[in-house]
Coordinates of N, CA and C in Angstrom, one line a residue:
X193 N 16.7 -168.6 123.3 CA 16.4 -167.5 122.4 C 17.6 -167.3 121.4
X194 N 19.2 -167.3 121.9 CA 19.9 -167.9 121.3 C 20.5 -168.6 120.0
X195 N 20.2 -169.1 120.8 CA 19.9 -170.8 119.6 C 19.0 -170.8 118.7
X196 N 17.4 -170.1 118.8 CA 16.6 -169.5 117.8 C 17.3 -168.9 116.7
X197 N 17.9 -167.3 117.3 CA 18.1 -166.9 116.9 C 19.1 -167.0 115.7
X198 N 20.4 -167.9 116.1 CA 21.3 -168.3 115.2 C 20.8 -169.4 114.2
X199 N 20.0 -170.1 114.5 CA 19.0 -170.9 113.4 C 18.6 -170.4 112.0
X200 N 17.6 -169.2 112.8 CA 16.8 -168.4 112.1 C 18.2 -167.8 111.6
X201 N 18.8 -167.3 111.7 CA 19.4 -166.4 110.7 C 20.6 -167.4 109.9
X202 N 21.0 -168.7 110.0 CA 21.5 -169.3 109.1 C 20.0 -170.0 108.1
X203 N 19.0 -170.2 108.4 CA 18.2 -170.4 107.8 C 17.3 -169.3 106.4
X204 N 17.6 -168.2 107.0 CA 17.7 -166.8 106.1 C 18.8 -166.8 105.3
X205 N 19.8 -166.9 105.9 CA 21.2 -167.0 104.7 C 21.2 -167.9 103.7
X206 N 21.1 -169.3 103.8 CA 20.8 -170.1 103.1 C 19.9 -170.0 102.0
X207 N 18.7 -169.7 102.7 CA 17.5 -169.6 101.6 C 17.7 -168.4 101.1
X208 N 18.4 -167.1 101.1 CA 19.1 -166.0 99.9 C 20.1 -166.5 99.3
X209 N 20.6 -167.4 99.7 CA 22.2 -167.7 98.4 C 21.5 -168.3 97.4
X210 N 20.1 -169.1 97.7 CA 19.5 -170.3 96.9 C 18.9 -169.3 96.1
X211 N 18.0 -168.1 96.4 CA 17.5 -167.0 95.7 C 18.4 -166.8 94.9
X212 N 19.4 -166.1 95.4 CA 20.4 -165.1 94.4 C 21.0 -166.1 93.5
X213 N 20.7 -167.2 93.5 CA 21.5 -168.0 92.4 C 20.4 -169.0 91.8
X214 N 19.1 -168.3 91.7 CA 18.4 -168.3 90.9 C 17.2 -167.6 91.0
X215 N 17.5 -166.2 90.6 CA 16.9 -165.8 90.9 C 16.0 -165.2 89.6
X216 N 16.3 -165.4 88.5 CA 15.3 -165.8 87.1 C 14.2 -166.4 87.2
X217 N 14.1 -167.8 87.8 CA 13.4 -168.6 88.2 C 12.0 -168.3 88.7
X218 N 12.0 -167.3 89.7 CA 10.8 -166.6 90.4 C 10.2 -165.6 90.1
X219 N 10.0 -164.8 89.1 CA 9.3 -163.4 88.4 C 8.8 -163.3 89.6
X220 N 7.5 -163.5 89.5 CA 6.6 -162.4 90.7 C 5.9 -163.8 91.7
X221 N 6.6 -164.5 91.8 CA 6.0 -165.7 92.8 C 6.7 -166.3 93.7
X222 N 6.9 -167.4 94.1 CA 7.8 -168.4 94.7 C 7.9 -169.4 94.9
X223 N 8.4 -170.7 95.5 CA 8.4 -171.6 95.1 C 8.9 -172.4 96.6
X224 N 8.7 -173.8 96.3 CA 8.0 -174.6 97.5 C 10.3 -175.1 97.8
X225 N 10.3 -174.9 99.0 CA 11.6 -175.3 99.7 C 11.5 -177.0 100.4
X226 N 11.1 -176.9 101.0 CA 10.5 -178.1 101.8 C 9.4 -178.6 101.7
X227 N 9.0 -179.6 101.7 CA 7.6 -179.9 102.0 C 7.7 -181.6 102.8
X228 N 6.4 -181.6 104.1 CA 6.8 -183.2 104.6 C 4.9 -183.3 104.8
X229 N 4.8 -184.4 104.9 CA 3.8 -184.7 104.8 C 3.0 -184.5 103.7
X230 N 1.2 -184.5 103.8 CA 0.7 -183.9 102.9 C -0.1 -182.2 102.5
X231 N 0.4 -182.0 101.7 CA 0.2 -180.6 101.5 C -0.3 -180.3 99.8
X232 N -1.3 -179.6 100.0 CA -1.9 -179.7 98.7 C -1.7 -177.6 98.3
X233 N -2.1 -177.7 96.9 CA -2.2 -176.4 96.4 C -3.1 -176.3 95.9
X234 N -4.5 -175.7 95.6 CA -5.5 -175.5 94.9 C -6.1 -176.9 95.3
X235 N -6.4 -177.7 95.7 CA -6.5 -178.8 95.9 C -5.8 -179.9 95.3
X236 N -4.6 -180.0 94.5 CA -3.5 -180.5 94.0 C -2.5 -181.1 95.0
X237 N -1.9 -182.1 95.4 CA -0.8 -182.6 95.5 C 0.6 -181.3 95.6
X238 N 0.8 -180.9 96.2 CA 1.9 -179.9 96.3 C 3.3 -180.7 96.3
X239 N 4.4 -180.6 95.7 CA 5.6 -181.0 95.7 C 6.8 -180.0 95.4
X240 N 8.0 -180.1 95.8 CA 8.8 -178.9 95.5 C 9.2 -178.7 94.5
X241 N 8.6 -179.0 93.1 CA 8.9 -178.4 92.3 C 7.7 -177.7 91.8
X242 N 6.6 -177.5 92.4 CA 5.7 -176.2 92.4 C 6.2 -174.9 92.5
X243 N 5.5 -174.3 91.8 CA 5.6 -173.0 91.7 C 4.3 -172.0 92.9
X244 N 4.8 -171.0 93.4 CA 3.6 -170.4 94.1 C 3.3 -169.1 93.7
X245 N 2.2 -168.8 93.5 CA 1.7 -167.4 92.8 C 0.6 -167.2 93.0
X246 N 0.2 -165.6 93.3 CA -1.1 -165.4 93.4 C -2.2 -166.0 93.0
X247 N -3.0 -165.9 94.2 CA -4.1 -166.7 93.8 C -4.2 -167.9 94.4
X248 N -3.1 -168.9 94.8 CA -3.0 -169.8 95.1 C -3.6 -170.0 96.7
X249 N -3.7 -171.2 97.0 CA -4.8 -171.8 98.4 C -3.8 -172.9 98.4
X250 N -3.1 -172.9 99.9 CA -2.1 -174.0 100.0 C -2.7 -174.4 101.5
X251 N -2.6 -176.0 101.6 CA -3.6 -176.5 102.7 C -2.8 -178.0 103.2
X252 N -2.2 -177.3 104.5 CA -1.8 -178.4 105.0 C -2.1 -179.4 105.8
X253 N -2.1 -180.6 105.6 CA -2.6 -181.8 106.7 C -2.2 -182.3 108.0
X254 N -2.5 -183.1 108.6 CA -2.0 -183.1 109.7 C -0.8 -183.9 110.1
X255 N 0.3 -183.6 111.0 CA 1.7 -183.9 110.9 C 2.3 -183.1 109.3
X256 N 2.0 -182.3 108.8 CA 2.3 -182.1 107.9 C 2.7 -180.3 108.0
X257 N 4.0 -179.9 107.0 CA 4.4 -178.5 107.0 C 5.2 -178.2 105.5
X258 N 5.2 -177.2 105.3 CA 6.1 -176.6 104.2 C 6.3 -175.2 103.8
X259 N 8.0 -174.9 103.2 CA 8.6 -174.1 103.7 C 8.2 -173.3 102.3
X260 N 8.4 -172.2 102.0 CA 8.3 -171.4 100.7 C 8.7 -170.2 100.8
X261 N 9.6 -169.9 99.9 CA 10.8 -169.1 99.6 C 9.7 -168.2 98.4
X262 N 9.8 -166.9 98.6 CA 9.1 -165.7 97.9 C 10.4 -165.3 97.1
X263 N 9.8 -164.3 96.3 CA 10.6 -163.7 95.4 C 11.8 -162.5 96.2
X264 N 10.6 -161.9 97.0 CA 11.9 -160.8 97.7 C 12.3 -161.5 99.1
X265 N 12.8 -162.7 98.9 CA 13.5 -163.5 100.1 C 12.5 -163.8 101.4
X266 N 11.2 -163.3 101.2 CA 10.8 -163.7 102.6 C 10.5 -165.0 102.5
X267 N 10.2 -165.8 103.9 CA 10.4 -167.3 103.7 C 9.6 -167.3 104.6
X268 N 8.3 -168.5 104.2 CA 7.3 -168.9 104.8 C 6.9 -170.0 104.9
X269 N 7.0 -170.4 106.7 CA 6.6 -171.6 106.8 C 5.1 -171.7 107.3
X270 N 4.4 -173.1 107.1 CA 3.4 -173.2 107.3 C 3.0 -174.5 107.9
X271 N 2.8 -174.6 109.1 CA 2.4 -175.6 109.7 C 1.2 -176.5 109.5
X272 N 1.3 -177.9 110.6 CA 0.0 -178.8 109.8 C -1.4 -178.2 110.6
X273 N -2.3 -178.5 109.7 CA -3.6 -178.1 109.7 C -3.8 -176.4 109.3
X274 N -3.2 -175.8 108.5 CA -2.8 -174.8 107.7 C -4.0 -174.5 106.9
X275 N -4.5 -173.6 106.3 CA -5.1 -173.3 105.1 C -4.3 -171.7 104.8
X276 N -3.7 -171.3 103.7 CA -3.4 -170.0 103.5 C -3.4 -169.7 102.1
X277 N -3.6 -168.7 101.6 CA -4.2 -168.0 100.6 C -2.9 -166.8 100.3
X278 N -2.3 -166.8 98.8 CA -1.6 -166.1 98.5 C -2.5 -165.1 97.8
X279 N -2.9 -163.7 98.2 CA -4.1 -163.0 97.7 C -3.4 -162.2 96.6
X280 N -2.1 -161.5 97.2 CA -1.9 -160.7 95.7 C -0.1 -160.6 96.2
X281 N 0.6 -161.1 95.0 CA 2.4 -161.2 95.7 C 2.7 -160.5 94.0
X282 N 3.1 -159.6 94.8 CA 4.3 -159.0 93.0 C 5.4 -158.3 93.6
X283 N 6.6 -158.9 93.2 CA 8.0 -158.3 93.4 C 8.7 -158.2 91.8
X284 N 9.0 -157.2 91.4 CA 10.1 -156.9 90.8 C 10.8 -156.0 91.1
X285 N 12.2 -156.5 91.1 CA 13.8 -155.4 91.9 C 13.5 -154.4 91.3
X286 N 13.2 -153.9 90.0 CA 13.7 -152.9 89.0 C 12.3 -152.0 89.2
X287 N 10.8 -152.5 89.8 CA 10.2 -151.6 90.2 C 9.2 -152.1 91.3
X288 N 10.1 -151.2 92.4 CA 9.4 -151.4 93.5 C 8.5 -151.0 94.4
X289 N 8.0 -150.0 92.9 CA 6.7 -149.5 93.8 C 5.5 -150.0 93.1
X290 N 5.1 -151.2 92.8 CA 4.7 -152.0 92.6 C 4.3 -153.1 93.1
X291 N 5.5 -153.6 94.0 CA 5.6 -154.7 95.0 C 4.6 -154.6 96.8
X292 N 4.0 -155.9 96.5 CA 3.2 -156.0 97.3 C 3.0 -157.7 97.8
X293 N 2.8 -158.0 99.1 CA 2.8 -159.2 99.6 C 1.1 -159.1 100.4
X294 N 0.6 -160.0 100.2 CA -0.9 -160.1 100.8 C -1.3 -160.9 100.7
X295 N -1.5 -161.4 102.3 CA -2.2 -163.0 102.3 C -3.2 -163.0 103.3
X296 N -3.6 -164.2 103.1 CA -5.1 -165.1 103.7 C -4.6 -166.1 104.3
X297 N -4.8 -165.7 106.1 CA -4.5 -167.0 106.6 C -6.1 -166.9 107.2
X298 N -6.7 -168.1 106.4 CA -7.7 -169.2 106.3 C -8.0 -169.7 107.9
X299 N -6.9 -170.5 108.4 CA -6.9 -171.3 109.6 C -5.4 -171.9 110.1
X300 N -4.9 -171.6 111.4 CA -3.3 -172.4 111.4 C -2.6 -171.4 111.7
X301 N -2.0 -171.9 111.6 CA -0.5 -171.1 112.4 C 0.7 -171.2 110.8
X302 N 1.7 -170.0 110.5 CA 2.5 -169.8 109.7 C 3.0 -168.3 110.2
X303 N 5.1 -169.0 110.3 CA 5.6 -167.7 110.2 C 6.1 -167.3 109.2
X304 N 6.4 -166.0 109.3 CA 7.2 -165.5 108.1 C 8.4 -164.9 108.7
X305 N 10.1 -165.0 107.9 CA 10.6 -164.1 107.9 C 10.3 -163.4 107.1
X306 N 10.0 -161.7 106.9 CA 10.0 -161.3 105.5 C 11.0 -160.5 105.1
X307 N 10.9 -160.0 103.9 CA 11.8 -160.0 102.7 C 11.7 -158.6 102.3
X308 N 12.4 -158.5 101.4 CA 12.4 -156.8 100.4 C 11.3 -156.2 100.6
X309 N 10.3 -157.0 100.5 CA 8.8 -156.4 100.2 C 8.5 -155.2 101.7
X310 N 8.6 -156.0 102.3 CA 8.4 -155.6 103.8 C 9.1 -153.9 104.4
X311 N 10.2 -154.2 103.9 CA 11.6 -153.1 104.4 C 11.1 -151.7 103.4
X312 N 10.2 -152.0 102.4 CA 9.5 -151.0 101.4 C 8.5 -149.6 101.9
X313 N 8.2 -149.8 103.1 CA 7.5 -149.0 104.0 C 5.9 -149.8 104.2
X314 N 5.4 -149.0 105.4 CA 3.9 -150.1 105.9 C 2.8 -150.2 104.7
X315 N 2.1 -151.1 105.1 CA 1.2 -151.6 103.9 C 1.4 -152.6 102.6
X316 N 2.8 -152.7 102.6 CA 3.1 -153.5 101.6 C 3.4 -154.9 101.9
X317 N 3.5 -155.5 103.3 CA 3.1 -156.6 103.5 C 2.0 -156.4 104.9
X318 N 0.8 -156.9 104.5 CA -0.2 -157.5 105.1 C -0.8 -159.3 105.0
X319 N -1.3 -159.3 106.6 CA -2.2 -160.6 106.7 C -3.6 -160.4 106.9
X320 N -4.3 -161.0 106.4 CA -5.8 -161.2 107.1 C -6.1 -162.2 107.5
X321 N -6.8 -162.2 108.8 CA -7.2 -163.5 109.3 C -8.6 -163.0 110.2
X322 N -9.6 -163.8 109.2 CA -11.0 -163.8 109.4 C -11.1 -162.4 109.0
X323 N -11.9 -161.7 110.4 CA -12.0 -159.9 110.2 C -10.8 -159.0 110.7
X324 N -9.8 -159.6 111.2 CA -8.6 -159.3 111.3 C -7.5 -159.2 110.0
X325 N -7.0 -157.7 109.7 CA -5.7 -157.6 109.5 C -4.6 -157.4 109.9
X326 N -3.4 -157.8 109.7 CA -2.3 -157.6 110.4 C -1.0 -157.2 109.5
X327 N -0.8 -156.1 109.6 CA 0.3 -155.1 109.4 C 2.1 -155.6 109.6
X328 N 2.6 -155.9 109.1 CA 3.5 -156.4 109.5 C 5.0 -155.5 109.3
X329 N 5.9 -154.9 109.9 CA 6.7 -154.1 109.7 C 8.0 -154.8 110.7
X330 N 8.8 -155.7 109.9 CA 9.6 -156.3 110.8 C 10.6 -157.6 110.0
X331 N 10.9 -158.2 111.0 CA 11.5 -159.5 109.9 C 10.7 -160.9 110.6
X332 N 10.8 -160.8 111.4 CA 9.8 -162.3 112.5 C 9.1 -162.2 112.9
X333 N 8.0 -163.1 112.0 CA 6.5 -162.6 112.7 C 5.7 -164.5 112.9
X334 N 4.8 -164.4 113.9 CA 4.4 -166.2 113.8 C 2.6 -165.9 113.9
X335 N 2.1 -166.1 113.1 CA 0.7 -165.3 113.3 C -0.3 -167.2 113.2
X336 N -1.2 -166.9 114.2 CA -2.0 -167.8 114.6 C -3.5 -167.8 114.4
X337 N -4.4 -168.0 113.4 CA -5.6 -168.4 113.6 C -6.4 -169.1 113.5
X338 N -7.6 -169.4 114.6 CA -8.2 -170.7 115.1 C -9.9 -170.4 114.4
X339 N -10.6 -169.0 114.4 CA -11.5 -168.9 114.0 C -11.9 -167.9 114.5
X340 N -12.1 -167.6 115.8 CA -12.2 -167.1 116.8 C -11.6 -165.9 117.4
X341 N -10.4 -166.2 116.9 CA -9.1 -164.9 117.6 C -7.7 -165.5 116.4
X342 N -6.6 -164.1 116.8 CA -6.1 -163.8 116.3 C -4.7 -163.9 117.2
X343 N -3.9 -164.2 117.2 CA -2.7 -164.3 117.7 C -1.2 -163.9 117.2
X344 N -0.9 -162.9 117.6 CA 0.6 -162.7 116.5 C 1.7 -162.5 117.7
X345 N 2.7 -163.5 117.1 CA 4.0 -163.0 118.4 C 5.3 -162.0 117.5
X346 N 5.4 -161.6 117.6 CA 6.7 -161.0 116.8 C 8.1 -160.9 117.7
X347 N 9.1 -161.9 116.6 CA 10.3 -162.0 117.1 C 11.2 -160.9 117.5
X348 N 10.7 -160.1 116.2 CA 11.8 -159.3 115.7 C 10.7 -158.5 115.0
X349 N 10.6 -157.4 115.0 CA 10.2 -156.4 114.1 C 8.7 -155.9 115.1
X350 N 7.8 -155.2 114.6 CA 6.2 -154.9 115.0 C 5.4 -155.4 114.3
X351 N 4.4 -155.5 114.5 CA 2.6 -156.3 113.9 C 1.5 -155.1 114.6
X352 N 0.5 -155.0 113.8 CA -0.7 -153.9 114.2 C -1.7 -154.8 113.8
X353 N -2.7 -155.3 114.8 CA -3.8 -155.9 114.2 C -4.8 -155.3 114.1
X354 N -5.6 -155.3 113.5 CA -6.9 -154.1 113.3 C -7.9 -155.1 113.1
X355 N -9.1 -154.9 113.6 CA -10.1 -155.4 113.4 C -11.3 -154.2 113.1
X356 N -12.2 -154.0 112.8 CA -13.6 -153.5 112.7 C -14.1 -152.9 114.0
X357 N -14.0 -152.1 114.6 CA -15.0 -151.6 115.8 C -14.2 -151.9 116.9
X358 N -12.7 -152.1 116.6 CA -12.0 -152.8 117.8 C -10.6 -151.5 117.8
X359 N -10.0 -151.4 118.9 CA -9.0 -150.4 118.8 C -7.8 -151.7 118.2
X360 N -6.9 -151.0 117.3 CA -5.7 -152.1 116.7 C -4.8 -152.1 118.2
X361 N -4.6 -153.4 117.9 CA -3.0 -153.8 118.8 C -2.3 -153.8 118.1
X362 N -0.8 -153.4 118.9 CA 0.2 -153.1 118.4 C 1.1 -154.2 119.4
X363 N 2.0 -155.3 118.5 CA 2.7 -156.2 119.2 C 4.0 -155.3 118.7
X364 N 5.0 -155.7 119.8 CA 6.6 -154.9 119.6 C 7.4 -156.5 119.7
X365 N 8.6 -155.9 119.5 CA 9.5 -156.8 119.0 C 9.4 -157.3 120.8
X366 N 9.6 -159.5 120.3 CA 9.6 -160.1 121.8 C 8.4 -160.2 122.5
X367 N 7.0 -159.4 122.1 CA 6.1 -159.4 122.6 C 4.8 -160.7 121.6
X368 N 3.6 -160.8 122.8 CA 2.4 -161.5 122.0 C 1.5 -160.7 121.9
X369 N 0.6 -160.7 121.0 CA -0.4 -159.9 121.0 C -2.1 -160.5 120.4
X370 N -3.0 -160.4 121.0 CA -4.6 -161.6 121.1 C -5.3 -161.3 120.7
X371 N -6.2 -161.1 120.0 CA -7.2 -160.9 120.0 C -8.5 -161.6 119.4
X372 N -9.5 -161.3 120.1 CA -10.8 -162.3 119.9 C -11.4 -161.6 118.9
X373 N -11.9 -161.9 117.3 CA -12.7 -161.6 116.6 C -13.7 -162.4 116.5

């Protein structure tokens, strides 16, 4: 856990120096860090010199992953056999009550650390997956869906999953949290 942990946070450091020193570059979107295998965007060929912005459908293959760096520093990776949906992302520093992170995970597994957006108070970064939402209030979150159910572990921070007719789970920091939709 350790060793995670010192990863994960030189891996956060890095990817904010690369932010803050260009940080013109990203208005209200973000942009591809890594990519291995194949990974498409809208059904396009994805490469890192893509740009990522609402609206977008990024779909990863198999053996295949890629990393993306947001505007308010959160960083998202996405594993192979991925489909995720950038539903509605606006950050600007200068007004932040405007800023919102909301996504669509489709199918697959993708974590996030997240970013400015997040640390803004609840509701301003959410997931949905299938009839599941999930609330994210935290910095490490790894959220998993198969079709079926819902899976969120949180490293570091809380997650609330809510479904329809179902009472929300609440995962805490270090815990996993399941559920069948």
């Amino acid at each position: 856990m350790v060793h995670v942990s010192i990863l994960l946070a030189a891996t956060v450091l890095a990817l904010t120096l690369t932010l803050t020193a260009s940080e013109s570059a990203f208005a209200n979107d973000g942009q591809v860090v890594t990519v291995r295998g194949t990974v498409t965007v809208n059904g396009k060929a994805l490469r890192r010199t893509t740009r990522i912005k609402s609206g977008d459908t990024i779909e990863t293959g198999p053996r295949s992953s890629v990393r993306l760096m947001m505007a308010d520093s959160s960083v998202i990776d996405l594993r192979a056999h991925t489909q995720f949906a950038v539903e509605n992302f606006t950050y600007e520093k200068k007004q932040p009550s405007k800023a919102r992170s909301f996504f669509n995970l489709l199918r697959g597994t993708f974590r996030i650390v997240s970013g400015a957006i997040s640390k803004l108070g609840p509701g301003r970064l959410r997931v949905t997956a299938g009839t599941a939402t999930i609330g994210i209030r935290g910095s490490f979150q790894e959220i998993s869906f198969g079709g079926v159910g819902v899976q969120v572990l949180s490293a570091a921070g809380t997650a609330t999953i809510s479904v329809p007719g179902h009472p929300p789970v609440s995962v805490g920091s270090g815990s996993v949290g399941n559920l069948d939709i």
